[in-house]
Amino acid sequence: MPRYYFHLRDGDRLDRDPEGTELATLDLAVEEVQHAARELLARKILQGEVVDGQIFEISSEQGEILDKVPLKSVVRFE
């Protein structure tokens, strides 16, 4: 089963996921990172932090970026 890494980019800063997560498909990795983004957004909002520009980068074990999920993309307004 492939291992996916969910790195969090905030401008020039990159917080690397050192462990990764084994998931069957990239689609499942995107769902997992969307859930993580919602949890992170909730914490940031509760702490009164600015939420702008942060992006989860999903990468393979080889370091290839497979997808990017901006935190703001998981918020529904309608």
Backbone as a ProteinNet text record, in pm:
[ID]
protein_1_A
[PRIMARY]
MPRYYFHLRDGDRLDRDPEGTELATLDLAVEEVQHAARELLARKILQGEVVDGQIFEISSEQGEILDKVPLKSVVRFE
[TERTIARY]
86.1	0	90.6	57.7	142.1	133.3	240.9	246.4	244.4	156	141.4	184	246.9	293.5	216.4	171.2	90.1	172.5	243.6	325.8	240.2	264.9	188.2	278	241.9	317.1	245.1	324.1	273.3	374.8	351.7	448.2	576.3	688.3	817	842.7	760.8	780.1	710.9	780	722.8	739.4	627	627.4	607.4	711.7	709	642.9	568.3	508.2	614.8	672	782.6	739.5	613.8	568.5	489.9	406	319.6	207.2	120.2	4	-14.7	-33.9	-59.8	-207.7	-233.9	-370.9	-370.9	-482.9	-491.6	-480.8	-535.1	-538.9	-511.6	-477.7	-459.6	-591.2	-702.8	-833.8	-857.9	-819.9	-834.8	-739.3	-622	-526.5	-583.1	-647	-708.3	-820	-903	-1009	-949.7	-842.4	-777.1	-720.4	-659	-600.5	-710.7	-822.3	-934.2	-986.3	-994.8	-1037.6	-936.8	-809	-704.4	-708.7	-736.5	-745.3	-861.3	-974.8	-1089.2	-1055.9	-987.4	-947.8	-849.9	-754	-655.9	-722.4	-812.5	-885.5	-965.4	-1031.9	-1111.8	-1023.9	-906.1	-814.6	-768	-733.2	-685.3	-794.5	-916.8	-1027.9	-1052.6	-1051.6	-1073.2	-964.8	-843.7	-733.2	-720.7	-811.7	-811.9	-697.7	-643.4	-533	-585.4	-499.7	-531.7	-517.9	-617.4	-614.7	-608.4	-488.2	-473.3	-343.1	-354.1	-236.3	-179.7	-223.8	-170.5	-221.9	-132	-165.2	-107.6	-188.4	-136	-83	38.4	96.4	103	39.7	41.7	155	249.2	361.1	373.7	441.1	467	590.5	619.9	739.8	866.2	858.9	973.3	987.4	891.5	897.3	824.5	760.6	685	555.2	528.9	402.6	292.1	193.9	85.4	-38.3	-58.1	-175.9	-151.2	-223.9	-218.5	-360.6	-379.8	-512	-500.4	-542.1	-542.8	-641.5	-602.5	-691.3	-826.9	-825.1	-950.7	-1044.7	-992.7	-1077.3	-1174.4	-1153.6	-1240.8	-1355.5	-1362.9	-1469.6	-1585.5	-1705.8	-1826	-1900.2	-1939.1	-2012.6	-2157.2	-2195.7	-2334.7	-2387.5
-117.7	0	123.8	223.5	343.7	426.5	498	588.6	731.4	812.4	952.5	1042.4	1152.4	1248.7	1378.5	1434.6	1556.4	1670	1742.5	1854.1	1980.7	2068.5	2193	2309.7	2378.1	2493.4	2620.8	2714	2845.6	2948	2998.6	3089	3013.2	3062.2	2996.4	2882.4	2870.7	2768.6	2638.4	2526.5	2395.3	2306.3	2265.6	2170.3	2032	1951.3	1818.2	1714.3	1627	1511.3	1401.4	1369.5	1273.3	1127.2	1097.7	958.6	915	1002.3	964.4	873.6	841.3	757.5	661	534.7	436.2	438.4	460.4	461.8	395.2	339	262.6	349.4	471.8	555.1	701.4	776.7	921.2	987.4	939	995.8	985.1	872.4	857	950.7	973.3	1067.1	1208.7	1246.3	1379.4	1392.1	1290.2	1293.8	1309.2	1237.7	1244.8	1385	1442.8	1576	1682.3	1663.7	1757	1754.8	1637.7	1624.9	1693.7	1670.1	1734	1885.4	1933.2	2077.4	2138.1	2069.5	2120.3	2129	2027.5	2029.8	2143.5	2162.3	2269.3	2406.3	2423	2549.4	2579.9	2478.4	2498.4	2548.1	2486.5	2531.7	2674.1	2706.3	2840.7	2945.1	2914.1	3006.8	3027.4	2919	2930.1	3013	3010	3085.2	3226.3	3261.5	3394.5	3418.2	3312.5	3324.6	3353.9	3413.7	3442	3312.5	3286.3	3168	3218.7	3215.4	3264.4	3211.9	3137	3094.7	2959	2897.5	2766.8	2660.1	2569.1	2465	2332.5	2226.9	2092.7	2042.5	1991.3	1928.1	1778.3	1701.8	1556.6	1505.7	1434.2	1383.1	1232.2	1173.9	1030.2	1000.5	872.9	831.7	881.9	903.3	951.6	1104.1	1171	1316	1393.9	1324.1	1390.1	1447.6	1575.4	1636.7	1587.2	1519.3	1458	1545.5	1628.6	1716	1824.2	1933.8	2043.3	2077	2096.9	2128.3	2253.5	2369.8	2490.6	2474.2	2520.5	2507.8	2572.5	2688.6	2760.6	2683.2	2586.9	2515	2418.3	2389.7	2292.9	2360.8	2493.4	2566.2	2583.7	2548.6	2566.9	2691.5	2774.3	2895.7	2889.4	2785.1	2769.5	2636.7
0	0	0	-82.4	-88	39.7	66.9	181.3	126.9	184.2	144.2	260.1	225.7	325.5	307.7	419.8	418.2	478	392.4	436.8	436.1	532.1	540.3	502.9	394.7	348.4	391.3	446.1	486.3	437.6	317	255.7	223.2	276	253	350.4	452.2	555.7	514.7	537.2	507.9	629.9	688	799.1	739.3	745.7	683.6	774.3	711.9	777.7	778.4	893.1	895	883.9	915.6	920.5	798.1	746.8	636.5	682	587.9	615	498.7	529.9	425	388.7	260.9	209.4	71.8	33.9	-90.4	-215.7	-209.6	-330.6	-297.1	-399.7	-384.1	-345.4	-396.9	-360.5	-209.8	-150.8	-5.9	68.4	12.9	73.2	71.3	-38.7	-48.1	55.3	70.5	172.6	312	339.3	470.3	496.6	395.7	413.6	424.5	358.6	373.7	517	574.9	715	807.4	782.9	863.6	848.6	728.5	704.1	782.4	787.7	864.7	1013.9	1064.8	1206.5	1234	1146.9	1163.9	1155.1	1060.3	1047.1	1173.2	1227.4	1349	1463.1	1479.6	1586.3	1563.2	1438.8	1407.6	1432.7	1394.9	1415.2	1564.3	1641.4	1785.9	1854.5	1799.9	1858.1	1799.8	1709.7	1650.9	1552.3	1496.1	1400.9	1260.6	1180.8	1040.8	961.5	880.3	794.2	650.9	595.5	459.3	400.9	295.9	223.3	259.2	367.8	403.7	306.8	270.9	173.2	220.6	217.2	237.6	103.7	104.4	-13.1	14.2	-71.8	-59	-146.8	-85.4	-164.7	-149.8	-246.9	-247.2	-163.1	-147.5	-74.7	-143.9	-274.1	-350.5	-344.1	-278.8	-264.1	-372.2	-464.6	-571.4	-514.8	-542.9	-499	-591.1	-532.1	-608.1	-614.6	-512.1	-508	-404.2	-417.2	-320.5	-278.8	-148.1	-94.9	-7.9	-61.2	22.3	137.1	255.8	371	343.4	280.2	255.3	163	87.6	-7.5	60.5	189.1	256.6	331	323.9	390.9	293.5	340	257.2	304.7	209.5	241.3	196.6	128	82.8	130.3
[MASK]
++++++++++++++++++++++++++++++++++++++++++++++++++++++++++++++++++++++++++++++

